Tab-separated table of C-alpha atoms and ligand atoms in Angstrom:
chain	number	residue	atom	x	y	z
A	19	MET	CA	7.039	22.314	-55.180
A	20	SER	CA	5.684	25.038	-57.405
A	21	SER	CA	6.721	25.349	-61.058
A	22	ALA	CA	7.673	22.236	-62.964
A	23	SER	CA	9.055	20.433	-59.956
A	24	LYS	CA	9.478	16.711	-60.590
A	25	THR	CA	9.180	15.756	-56.939
A	26	HIS	CA	6.388	13.244	-56.784
A	27	ALA	CA	4.563	12.930	-53.465
A	28	ARG	CA	3.837	9.713	-51.494
A	29	TRP	CA	0.864	8.616	-49.411
A	30	SER	CA	1.706	8.525	-45.737
A	31	SER	CA	0.878	4.829	-45.270
A	32	HIS	CA	-0.786	1.690	-46.653
A	33	TRP	CA	-3.931	2.719	-44.907
A	34	THR	CA	-4.028	6.114	-46.574
A	35	PHE	CA	-3.618	4.519	-49.973
A	36	LEU	CA	-6.407	2.056	-49.262
A	37	MET	CA	-8.679	4.858	-48.115
A	38	ALA	CA	-7.917	7.042	-51.097
A	39	ALA	CA	-8.405	4.196	-53.573
A	40	THR	CA	-11.639	3.121	-51.895
A	41	GLY	CA	-12.716	6.750	-51.859
A	42	ALA	CA	-12.110	6.936	-55.592
A	43	ALA	CA	-13.984	3.703	-56.225
A	44	VAL	CA	-17.007	4.220	-54.002
A	45	GLY	CA	-19.138	7.055	-55.252
A	46	LEU	CA	-22.192	7.907	-57.281
A	47	GLY	CA	-21.429	4.853	-59.377
A	48	ASN	CA	-22.394	2.604	-56.481
A	49	ILE	CA	-25.325	4.446	-55.012
A	50	TRP	CA	-26.849	6.335	-57.922
A	51	LYS	CA	-25.721	4.679	-61.145
A	52	PHE	CA	-25.656	0.984	-60.317
A	53	PRO	CA	-29.299	0.855	-59.137
A	54	TYR	CA	-30.632	2.906	-62.027
A	55	ILE	CA	-28.841	1.042	-64.820
A	56	THR	CA	-29.787	-2.248	-63.173
A	57	GLY	CA	-33.390	-1.055	-63.271
A	58	GLU	CA	-33.106	-0.062	-66.919
A	59	ASN	CA	-31.506	-3.344	-67.905
A	60	GLY	CA	-33.913	-5.760	-66.323
A	61	GLY	CA	-32.239	-6.711	-63.028
A	62	GLY	CA	-30.691	-10.089	-62.142
A	63	ALA	CA	-29.055	-11.088	-65.408
A	64	PHE	CA	-27.496	-7.659	-65.716
A	65	VAL	CA	-26.161	-7.885	-62.143
A	66	LEU	CA	-24.639	-11.267	-62.931
A	67	VAL	CA	-22.839	-9.947	-66.023
A	68	TYR	CA	-21.636	-6.976	-64.002
A	69	LEU	CA	-20.224	-9.279	-61.304
A	70	ALA	CA	-18.550	-11.456	-63.934
A	71	CYS	CA	-16.940	-8.362	-65.450
A	72	ILE	CA	-15.665	-7.293	-62.026
A	73	ALA	CA	-13.997	-10.689	-61.606
A	74	ILE	CA	-12.579	-11.273	-65.080
A	75	VAL	CA	-11.817	-7.741	-66.145
A	76	GLY	CA	-11.976	-5.548	-63.058
A	77	ILE	CA	-9.660	-7.323	-60.627
A	78	PRO	CA	-6.808	-8.079	-63.067
A	79	LEU	CA	-6.967	-4.565	-64.480
A	80	LEU	CA	-7.099	-2.778	-61.166
A	81	MET	CA	-3.944	-4.675	-60.176
A	82	SER	CA	-2.316	-3.773	-63.476
A	83	GLU	CA	-3.197	-0.162	-63.211
A	84	ILE	CA	-1.840	0.230	-59.697
A	85	LEU	CA	1.358	-1.595	-60.594
A	86	MET	CA	1.891	0.530	-63.696
A	87	GLY	CA	1.491	3.618	-61.550
A	88	ARG	CA	3.849	2.478	-58.822
A	89	GLN	CA	6.473	1.410	-61.358
A	90	GLY	CA	6.046	4.563	-63.450
A	91	ARG	CA	5.871	6.930	-60.470
A	92	SER	CA	4.422	9.861	-62.383
A	93	ASN	CA	1.199	11.096	-63.937
A	94	PRO	CA	-0.360	8.508	-66.292
A	95	ILE	CA	1.005	10.003	-69.509
A	96	ASN	CA	4.580	10.293	-68.233
A	97	SER	CA	4.340	6.930	-66.463
A	98	MET	CA	3.342	5.253	-69.718
A	99	LEU	CA	6.250	6.895	-71.516
A	100	SER	CA	8.758	5.705	-68.948
A	101	LEU	CA	7.247	2.207	-68.721
A	102	ALA	CA	7.353	1.879	-72.500
A	103	ARG	CA	10.967	3.028	-72.545
A	104	ALA	CA	11.942	0.632	-69.749
A	105	SER	CA	10.239	-2.196	-71.644
A	106	ASP	CA	11.782	-1.283	-75.034
A	107	ALA	CA	8.250	-0.784	-76.336
A	108	SER	CA	6.778	1.894	-78.586
A	109	ARG	CA	6.233	5.375	-77.232
A	110	LEU	CA	2.760	5.161	-78.708
A	111	TRP	CA	1.692	3.361	-75.525
A	112	ALA	CA	1.571	6.834	-74.001
A	113	GLY	CA	-1.722	6.999	-75.865
A	114	ILE	CA	-3.207	5.041	-72.949
A	115	GLY	CA	-2.359	7.939	-70.675
A	116	ILE	CA	-3.752	10.508	-73.075
A	117	LEU	CA	-6.986	8.618	-73.733
A	118	GLY	CA	-7.452	8.044	-70.015
A	119	THR	CA	-6.778	11.603	-68.988
A	120	LEU	CA	-9.410	12.727	-71.486
A	121	ALA	CA	-11.863	10.055	-70.315
A	122	GLY	CA	-11.650	11.442	-66.780
A	123	LEU	CA	-12.556	14.875	-68.076
A	124	VAL	CA	-15.469	13.519	-70.111
A	125	ILE	CA	-16.864	11.674	-67.098
A	126	ILE	CA	-16.538	14.399	-64.506
A	127	CYS	CA	-18.682	16.759	-66.579
A	128	PHE	CA	-21.894	14.813	-65.991
A	129	TYR	CA	-20.718	13.383	-62.679
A	130	SER	CA	-20.448	16.797	-61.062
A	131	VAL	CA	-23.952	17.662	-62.263
A	132	VAL	CA	-25.336	14.630	-60.419
A	133	ALA	CA	-23.190	15.453	-57.393
A	134	GLY	CA	-24.836	18.883	-57.536
A	135	TRP	CA	-28.257	17.202	-57.337
A	136	VAL	CA	-27.022	15.406	-54.214
A	137	MET	CA	-26.010	18.743	-52.687
A	138	ASP	CA	-29.476	20.084	-53.376
A	139	TYR	CA	-30.946	17.040	-51.627
A	140	ILE	CA	-28.789	17.662	-48.553
A	141	ILE	CA	-30.394	21.063	-48.135
A	142	GLU	CA	-33.934	19.954	-48.948
A	143	THR	CA	-33.795	16.966	-46.618
A	144	ALA	CA	-32.461	19.167	-43.833
A	145	LYS	CA	-35.253	21.688	-44.435
A	146	GLY	CA	-37.817	18.911	-44.013
A	147	THR	CA	-39.091	19.155	-47.595
A	148	PHE	CA	-39.459	15.377	-47.794
A	149	ALA	CA	-41.192	14.808	-44.442
A	150	GLY	CA	-44.210	12.564	-45.005
A	151	ILE	CA	-43.758	12.830	-48.796
A	152	SER	CA	-45.692	10.585	-51.228
A	153	ALA	CA	-44.099	8.829	-54.204
A	154	GLU	CA	-45.775	11.313	-56.584
A	155	GLU	CA	-44.521	14.290	-54.622
A	156	ALA	CA	-40.997	12.885	-54.517
A	157	ALA	CA	-40.988	12.387	-58.294
A	158	SER	CA	-42.409	15.807	-58.841
A	159	TYR	CA	-39.790	17.444	-56.610
A	160	PHE	CA	-37.047	15.865	-58.693
A	161	GLU	CA	-38.551	16.621	-62.105
A	162	SER	CA	-40.262	19.965	-61.571
A	163	SER	CA	-38.335	21.646	-58.793
A	164	LEU	CA	-34.826	20.449	-59.552
A	165	LEU	CA	-34.423	19.286	-63.161
A	166	ALA	CA	-36.628	22.041	-64.538
A	167	ASP	CA	-34.596	24.680	-62.703
A	168	LYS	CA	-31.416	24.863	-64.751
A	169	LYS	CA	-29.990	27.823	-62.860
A	170	LEU	CA	-30.302	25.903	-59.617
A	171	GLN	CA	-28.540	22.898	-61.130
A	172	LEU	CA	-25.817	25.137	-62.489
A	173	SER	CA	-25.215	26.718	-59.077
A	174	TRP	CA	-24.805	23.322	-57.458
A	175	HIS	CA	-22.601	22.072	-60.268
A	176	THR	CA	-20.444	25.185	-59.820
A	177	ALA	CA	-20.195	24.632	-56.066
A	178	PHE	CA	-19.239	21.001	-56.482
A	179	THR	CA	-16.642	21.761	-59.153
A	180	LEU	CA	-15.050	24.347	-56.858
A	181	LEU	CA	-14.872	21.826	-54.013
A	182	THR	CA	-13.193	19.272	-56.251
A	183	VAL	CA	-10.729	21.720	-57.707
A	184	ALA	CA	-9.822	22.993	-54.243
A	185	VAL	CA	-8.672	19.565	-53.047
A	186	VAL	CA	-6.777	18.747	-56.222
A	187	ALA	CA	-5.079	22.149	-56.099
A	188	ALA	CA	-3.834	21.383	-52.587
A	189	GLY	CA	-2.532	17.965	-53.700
A	190	VAL	CA	-4.463	14.725	-53.281
A	191	THR	CA	-1.945	13.114	-50.986
A	192	LYS	CA	-2.829	15.649	-48.303
A	193	GLY	CA	-6.042	15.533	-46.370
A	194	LEU	CA	-7.922	13.024	-48.482
A	195	GLY	CA	-7.209	10.087	-46.224
A	196	ASN	CA	-8.831	11.522	-43.127
A	197	SER	CA	-12.128	12.428	-44.692
A	198	VAL	CA	-12.476	8.959	-46.162
A	199	ARG	CA	-11.545	7.203	-42.959
A	200	ILE	CA	-14.570	8.671	-41.208
A	201	MET	CA	-16.912	8.745	-44.145
A	202	MET	CA	-16.689	5.140	-45.315
A	203	PRO	CA	-17.717	3.474	-42.048
A	204	LEU	CA	-20.476	6.042	-41.529
A	205	LEU	CA	-21.805	5.569	-45.041
A	206	PHE	CA	-21.863	1.860	-44.417
A	207	ILE	CA	-23.826	2.263	-41.182
A	208	LEU	CA	-26.397	4.500	-42.820
A	209	LEU	CA	-26.802	2.045	-45.669
A	210	VAL	CA	-27.540	-0.642	-43.091
A	211	LEU	CA	-30.161	1.623	-41.573
A	212	LEU	CA	-31.711	2.322	-44.946
A	213	LEU	CA	-31.659	-1.377	-45.688
A	214	ALA	CA	-33.463	-2.113	-42.420
A	215	TYR	CA	-36.150	0.344	-43.434
A	216	SER	CA	-36.495	-1.183	-46.902
A	217	ILE	CA	-36.679	-4.705	-45.527
A	218	THR	CA	-39.425	-3.846	-43.076
A	219	GLN	CA	-41.391	-1.223	-45.011
A	220	GLY	CA	-40.669	-1.906	-48.665
A	221	ASP	CA	-41.386	-4.829	-50.957
A	222	PHE	CA	-38.161	-6.587	-50.045
A	223	ALA	CA	-39.000	-9.941	-51.614
A	224	ARG	CA	-39.633	-8.345	-54.977
A	225	GLY	CA	-36.605	-6.070	-54.720
A	226	PHE	CA	-34.401	-9.007	-53.829
A	227	SER	CA	-35.605	-11.245	-56.608
A	228	PHE	CA	-35.341	-8.404	-59.121
A	229	LEU	CA	-31.648	-8.062	-58.261
A	230	PHE	CA	-30.750	-11.705	-57.870
A	231	SER	CA	-32.958	-13.873	-60.099
A	232	PRO	CA	-31.451	-13.671	-63.546
A	233	ASP	CA	-33.783	-13.579	-66.517
A	234	PHE	CA	-31.491	-13.814	-69.510
A	235	SER	CA	-34.213	-12.925	-71.975
A	236	LYS	CA	-33.891	-9.373	-70.647
A	237	LEU	CA	-30.253	-9.164	-71.677
A	238	THR	CA	-29.441	-7.260	-74.868
A	239	GLY	CA	-26.082	-6.528	-76.474
A	240	LYS	CA	-26.341	-2.996	-75.218
A	241	SER	CA	-26.994	-4.079	-71.637
A	242	VAL	CA	-23.946	-6.356	-71.650
A	243	LEU	CA	-21.856	-3.399	-72.811
A	244	VAL	CA	-23.379	-1.193	-70.122
A	245	ALA	CA	-22.597	-3.835	-67.470
A	246	MET	CA	-18.981	-3.996	-68.575
A	247	GLY	CA	-18.713	-0.216	-68.827
A	248	HIS	CA	-20.039	0.029	-65.321
A	249	SER	CA	-17.515	-2.432	-63.938
A	250	PHE	CA	-14.840	-0.009	-65.172
A	251	PHE	CA	-16.709	3.017	-63.947
A	252	THR	CA	-17.366	1.727	-60.461
A	253	LEU	CA	-13.765	0.615	-59.876
A	254	SER	CA	-12.426	3.823	-61.436
A	255	ILE	CA	-10.302	1.855	-63.890
A	256	GLY	CA	-9.450	2.244	-67.554
A	257	MET	CA	-8.450	5.893	-67.394
A	258	GLY	CA	-5.373	6.113	-65.211
A	259	ALA	CA	-6.952	7.408	-62.006
A	260	MET	CA	-5.765	4.326	-60.149
A	261	MET	CA	-2.456	4.600	-61.986
A	262	ALA	CA	-2.103	8.122	-60.630
A	263	TYR	CA	-2.983	6.922	-57.132
A	264	GLY	CA	-0.633	3.943	-57.449
A	265	SER	CA	2.165	6.344	-58.294
A	266	TYR	CA	1.912	7.734	-54.770
A	267	MET	CA	1.802	4.275	-53.158
A	268	PRO	CA	4.493	3.143	-50.693
A	269	GLU	CA	6.908	0.520	-52.030
A	270	ASP	CA	6.030	-2.171	-49.508
A	271	SER	CA	2.217	-2.238	-49.787
A	272	SER	CA	0.722	-5.365	-51.345
A	273	ILE	CA	-1.004	-4.436	-54.589
A	274	THR	CA	-3.047	-7.641	-54.582
A	275	ARG	CA	-4.405	-7.137	-51.105
A	276	MET	CA	-5.209	-3.504	-51.754
A	277	THR	CA	-7.041	-4.442	-54.939
A	278	LEU	CA	-9.125	-7.144	-53.303
A	279	ALA	CA	-10.080	-4.825	-50.460
A	280	VAL	CA	-11.161	-2.052	-52.821
A	281	VAL	CA	-13.176	-4.437	-54.981
A	282	PHE	CA	-14.833	-5.993	-51.951
A	283	PHE	CA	-15.984	-2.697	-50.438
A	284	ASP	CA	-17.038	-1.290	-53.771
A	285	THR	CA	-19.174	-4.289	-54.696
A	286	LEU	CA	-20.664	-4.592	-51.225
A	287	ILE	CA	-21.770	-0.969	-51.192
A	288	ALA	CA	-23.304	-1.184	-54.661
A	289	LEU	CA	-25.298	-4.300	-53.782
A	290	MET	CA	-26.440	-2.753	-50.518
A	291	ALA	CA	-27.592	0.371	-52.317
A	292	GLY	CA	-29.515	-1.768	-54.795
A	293	LEU	CA	-31.077	-3.787	-51.985
A	294	ALA	CA	-32.124	-0.597	-50.225
A	295	ILE	CA	-33.573	1.113	-53.283
A	296	PHE	CA	-35.521	-1.594	-55.156
A	297	PRO	CA	-37.874	-2.586	-52.317
A	298	LEU	CA	-38.860	1.091	-52.109
A	299	VAL	CA	-39.241	1.265	-55.860
A	300	PHE	CA	-41.617	-1.688	-55.970
A	301	ALA	CA	-43.575	-0.771	-52.865
A	302	ASN	CA	-44.264	2.699	-54.204
A	303	GLY	CA	-45.117	1.975	-57.811
A	304	ILE	CA	-41.958	3.604	-59.187
A	305	GLU	CA	-40.824	2.327	-62.586
A	306	PRO	CA	-37.506	0.376	-62.107
A	307	GLY	CA	-36.407	1.832	-65.444
A	308	ALA	CA	-37.049	5.393	-64.271
A	309	GLY	CA	-33.502	6.327	-65.247
A	310	PRO	CA	-31.076	8.740	-63.559
A	311	GLY	CA	-33.816	9.960	-61.194
A	312	LEU	CA	-34.343	6.538	-59.590
A	313	MET	CA	-32.426	7.208	-56.376
A	314	PHE	CA	-33.723	10.764	-56.130
A	315	LYS	CA	-37.325	9.659	-56.450
A	316	SER	CA	-37.170	6.663	-54.117
A	317	LEU	CA	-34.934	7.563	-51.164
A	318	PRO	CA	-36.864	10.664	-50.044
A	319	ILE	CA	-39.859	8.388	-49.486
A	320	ALA	CA	-37.862	6.320	-46.991
A	321	PHE	CA	-36.351	9.325	-45.230
A	322	GLY	CA	-39.681	11.120	-45.281
A	323	HIS	CA	-41.324	8.346	-43.280
A	324	MET	CA	-38.748	6.745	-41.002
A	325	PRO	CA	-38.338	8.037	-37.445
A	326	GLY	CA	-35.512	10.565	-37.380
A	327	GLY	CA	-35.608	10.636	-41.177
A	328	THR	CA	-34.707	14.291	-41.469
A	329	PHE	CA	-31.522	13.737	-39.522
A	330	PHE	CA	-30.562	10.408	-41.103
A	331	GLY	CA	-31.527	11.560	-44.580
A	332	THR	CA	-29.460	14.714	-44.325
A	333	LEU	CA	-26.502	12.746	-43.028
A	334	PHE	CA	-26.932	10.162	-45.780
A	335	PHE	CA	-26.913	12.708	-48.582
A	336	ILE	CA	-23.912	14.465	-47.018
A	337	LEU	CA	-22.047	11.150	-47.082
A	338	VAL	CA	-23.044	10.452	-50.676
A	339	GLY	CA	-21.834	13.959	-51.510
A	340	ILE	CA	-18.481	13.267	-49.861
A	341	ALA	CA	-18.237	9.919	-51.670
A	342	ALA	CA	-18.854	11.750	-54.953
A	343	TRP	CA	-16.254	14.313	-53.993
A	344	THR	CA	-13.489	11.783	-53.280
A	345	SER	CA	-14.319	10.127	-56.612
A	346	SER	CA	-14.367	13.278	-58.703
A	347	ILE	CA	-10.982	14.252	-57.318
A	348	SER	CA	-9.525	11.116	-58.888
A	349	MET	CA	-11.055	11.957	-62.269
A	350	ILE	CA	-9.172	15.207	-62.701
A	351	GLU	CA	-6.004	14.243	-60.824
A	352	PRO	CA	-4.317	12.749	-63.940
A	353	ALA	CA	-4.920	15.887	-66.003
A	354	VAL	CA	-3.799	18.225	-63.230
A	355	ALA	CA	-0.714	16.145	-62.392
A	356	TRP	CA	0.226	16.069	-66.079
A	357	ILE	CA	-0.013	19.837	-66.507
A	358	ASP	CA	1.724	20.393	-63.182
A	359	GLU	CA	4.624	18.091	-63.980
A	360	ASN	CA	5.170	19.176	-67.578
A	361	PHE	CA	4.645	22.927	-67.664
A	362	ARG	CA	6.029	25.756	-65.650
A	363	ILE	CA	2.774	26.575	-63.895
A	364	THR	CA	1.627	25.828	-60.382
A	365	ARG	CA	-0.643	22.989	-59.395
A	366	ALA	CA	-3.224	25.572	-58.369
A	367	THR	CA	-3.259	27.132	-61.841
A	368	ALA	CA	-3.404	23.701	-63.455
A	369	SER	CA	-6.413	22.852	-61.278
A	370	ALA	CA	-8.119	26.106	-62.182
A	371	ILE	CA	-7.679	25.419	-65.910
A	372	ILE	CA	-9.200	21.970	-65.544
A	373	GLY	CA	-11.986	23.368	-63.345
A	374	PHE	CA	-12.847	25.854	-66.066
A	375	ILE	CA	-13.170	23.069	-68.653
A	376	VAL	CA	-15.277	20.940	-66.302
A	377	TRP	CA	-17.558	23.862	-65.558
A	378	TRP	CA	-18.377	24.303	-69.243
A	379	GLY	CA	-18.862	20.583	-69.684
A	380	GLY	CA	-21.391	20.515	-66.875
A	381	PHE	CA	-23.032	23.608	-68.296
A	382	ALA	CA	-23.532	21.747	-71.580
A	383	CYS	CA	-25.004	18.736	-69.754
A	384	ILE	CA	-27.509	20.932	-67.976
A	385	TYR	CA	-28.578	23.154	-70.845
A	386	TYR	CA	-28.409	20.867	-73.872
A	387	GLU	CA	-30.659	17.844	-74.128
A	388	GLY	CA	-28.743	14.643	-74.753
A	389	VAL	CA	-25.232	15.831	-73.843
A	390	PHE	CA	-25.423	14.092	-70.456
A	391	GLY	CA	-26.183	10.709	-72.039
A	392	ILE	CA	-23.622	11.138	-74.809
A	393	LEU	CA	-20.800	11.941	-72.374
A	394	ASP	CA	-21.792	9.050	-70.106
A	395	ASN	CA	-21.915	6.602	-72.984
A	396	LEU	CA	-18.685	7.863	-74.567
A	397	GLY	CA	-16.784	7.939	-71.282
A	398	SER	CA	-18.097	4.850	-69.506
A	399	ASN	CA	-18.932	2.460	-72.303
A	400	ILE	CA	-16.302	3.322	-74.904
A	401	MET	CA	-13.282	5.204	-73.550
A	402	LEU	CA	-12.867	3.266	-70.282
A	403	PRO	CA	-13.119	-0.233	-71.795
A	404	LEU	CA	-10.840	0.825	-74.656
A	405	GLY	CA	-8.308	2.186	-72.172
A	406	GLY	CA	-8.614	-1.031	-70.164
A	407	LEU	CA	-8.091	-3.180	-73.251
A	408	LEU	CA	-4.916	-1.295	-74.122
A	409	MET	CA	-3.665	-1.577	-70.532
A	410	ALA	CA	-4.266	-5.330	-70.505
A	411	LEU	CA	-2.369	-5.647	-73.784
A	412	PHE	CA	0.481	-3.477	-72.558
A	413	VAL	CA	0.990	-5.156	-69.191
A	414	GLY	CA	0.177	-8.614	-70.556
A	415	TRP	CA	2.233	-8.556	-73.720
A	416	SER	CA	4.570	-5.612	-73.842
A	417	MET	CA	5.753	-4.691	-70.381
A	418	LYS	CA	8.925	-6.449	-69.210
A	419	ARG	CA	8.047	-9.295	-66.902
A	420	LYS	CA	10.819	-8.259	-64.555
A	421	LEU	CA	9.134	-4.896	-63.970
A	422	ILE	CA	5.827	-6.589	-63.235
A	423	LYS	CA	7.411	-9.043	-60.818
A	424	ASN	CA	9.082	-6.102	-59.187
A	425	GLN	CA	5.633	-4.826	-58.233
A	426	LEU	CA	3.840	-8.088	-57.485
A	427	GLY	CA	6.730	-9.614	-55.560
A	428	ASP	CA	4.494	-10.828	-52.768
A	429	LEU	CA	2.464	-13.075	-55.093
A	430	GLY	CA	3.381	-16.758	-55.113
A	431	TYR	CA	4.138	-18.712	-58.293
A	432	TYR	CA	0.623	-19.983	-58.946
A	433	PRO	CA	-1.340	-16.841	-58.045
A	434	PHE	CA	1.007	-14.770	-60.171
A	435	ASN	CA	0.672	-17.020	-63.192
A	436	ALA	CA	-3.076	-17.242	-62.803
A	437	TRP	CA	-3.348	-13.458	-62.723
A	438	TYR	CA	-0.977	-13.122	-65.669
A	439	ALA	CA	-2.837	-15.659	-67.785
A	440	VAL	CA	-6.223	-14.081	-67.126
A	441	LEU	CA	-4.835	-10.634	-67.919
A	442	ARG	CA	-3.160	-11.728	-71.156
A	443	VAL	CA	-5.996	-13.808	-72.536
A	444	PHE	CA	-9.373	-13.595	-70.814
A	445	THR	CA	-9.423	-9.898	-70.059
A	446	PRO	CA	-8.720	-8.697	-73.627
A	447	ILE	CA	-10.931	-11.326	-75.244
A	448	GLY	CA	-13.718	-10.531	-72.798
A	449	ILE	CA	-13.534	-6.823	-73.542
A	450	ILE	CA	-13.419	-7.354	-77.297
A	451	LEU	CA	-16.358	-9.780	-77.267
A	452	VAL	CA	-18.485	-7.438	-75.203
A	453	PHE	CA	-17.581	-4.552	-77.509
A	454	LEU	CA	-18.564	-6.490	-80.613
A	455	TYR	CA	-21.716	-7.838	-79.013
A	456	GLY	CA	-22.654	-4.472	-77.557
A	457	LEU	CA	-22.217	-2.690	-80.846
A	458	GLY	CA	-24.501	-5.265	-82.426
A	459	LEU	CA	-21.794	-6.843	-84.555
A	460	PHE	CA	-22.847	-10.392	-83.740
B	3	LIG	N1	-15.816	4.917	-59.272
B	3	LIG	C1	-16.478	6.160	-59.040
B	3	LIG	C2	-17.927	5.871	-58.701
B	3	LIG	O1	-18.324	4.739	-58.756
B	3	LIG	C3	-16.383	7.083	-60.219
B	3	LIG	C4	-14.993	7.347	-60.642
B	3	LIG	C5	-14.005	7.913	-59.904
B	3	LIG	C6	-14.422	7.031	-61.882
B	3	LIG	N2	-12.862	7.963	-60.632
B	3	LIG	C7	-13.090	7.440	-61.839
B	3	LIG	C8	-14.921	6.432	-62.996
B	3	LIG	C9	-12.256	7.233	-62.917
B	3	LIG	C10	-14.104	6.232	-64.072
B	3	LIG	C11	-12.782	6.618	-64.026
B	3	LIG	O2	-18.670	6.765	-58.398
């Protein structure tokens, strides 16, 4: 399987696919990003828009993306080419694959920097740095010991990039399933533990009402765009990662059921993370809009004070690190698979090339003010929704219905038509409206 072999691997079972797709979906987006952008965008109303986007845009698109992948059976760029050909549509649709592959590379650059922060927190929690820590000390550790130390951040970013590249070089269909199978349930259990601590020791009432009582006066065009961008980000859709994973999916798995399971777990974990973090935020006088440091400033307080906190905290950050790892793998898989399947070089070399690019991207995020935010905004709020819009238009209006039915064969008449109608009409209109609104055009 070296050189430009066209043999395309398969997951070993339904379960492995579900685990890999959930592993791609659940990551820093749920535990780090969702709470902090919710804090920045005023809470409840933002959460409601996010949930609406998951339902109207996320679910139909995740189904579409997986079905495109399983029908195309290749990397996203080649899959799009063959789907367009099979549907007598323009080859220009391959642009979806190209845009998406690039979006993955844009996103992983800042993502692996944050994953590096998580790795630092594994070590510091284990060393007992956070034992008995105050809110001020926790904030100061994050700002002055970690963010101010660029060399430290770069070392962690380098380590994380190497870990990601190593798995992708070996081939994502191998080995990924097992790590996720253990990690997901454990992560869930630790979130329950953290939640128990927040409920008893934090300001749970205030945290809860911040997340679930919508105040629409807090909603701006920009926050609606961020909510939609995040619904793409958290489900890993709009760039072809799920298309790539779908291409390895067994023929007889139900795409609908897989999609609903992934969306359920992903949303549950995000809401649990929010419910664990905000009571701590309010009880300790942390600003909800503290930005990307929100999780890093609040969680050490909980682990620093709960019984067994050193152990549970270390385990928790290890699990978040693994969740980030299984997500970042999916971000570079399309690029690596494309190089691997189109050029006469090995998958290992392709992975190394991509790793090199990612390393420099992370370097730029660490050393140049503003790059982090620009890449996040470009990737999450522009490239992903644009990719998703094009996918909805392709599957909804251009792809042969026979090919779609081929993939969604288990859906009955009414569910199929409901899905199809939402995808053709509501999904694209929703994305376009949010774009226009978010860019301040009305
Ligand atoms: N969904 C992941 C998270 O929430 C991030 C992620 C993985 C992603 N693969 C992606 C985001 C592809 C966009 C596109 O952490």
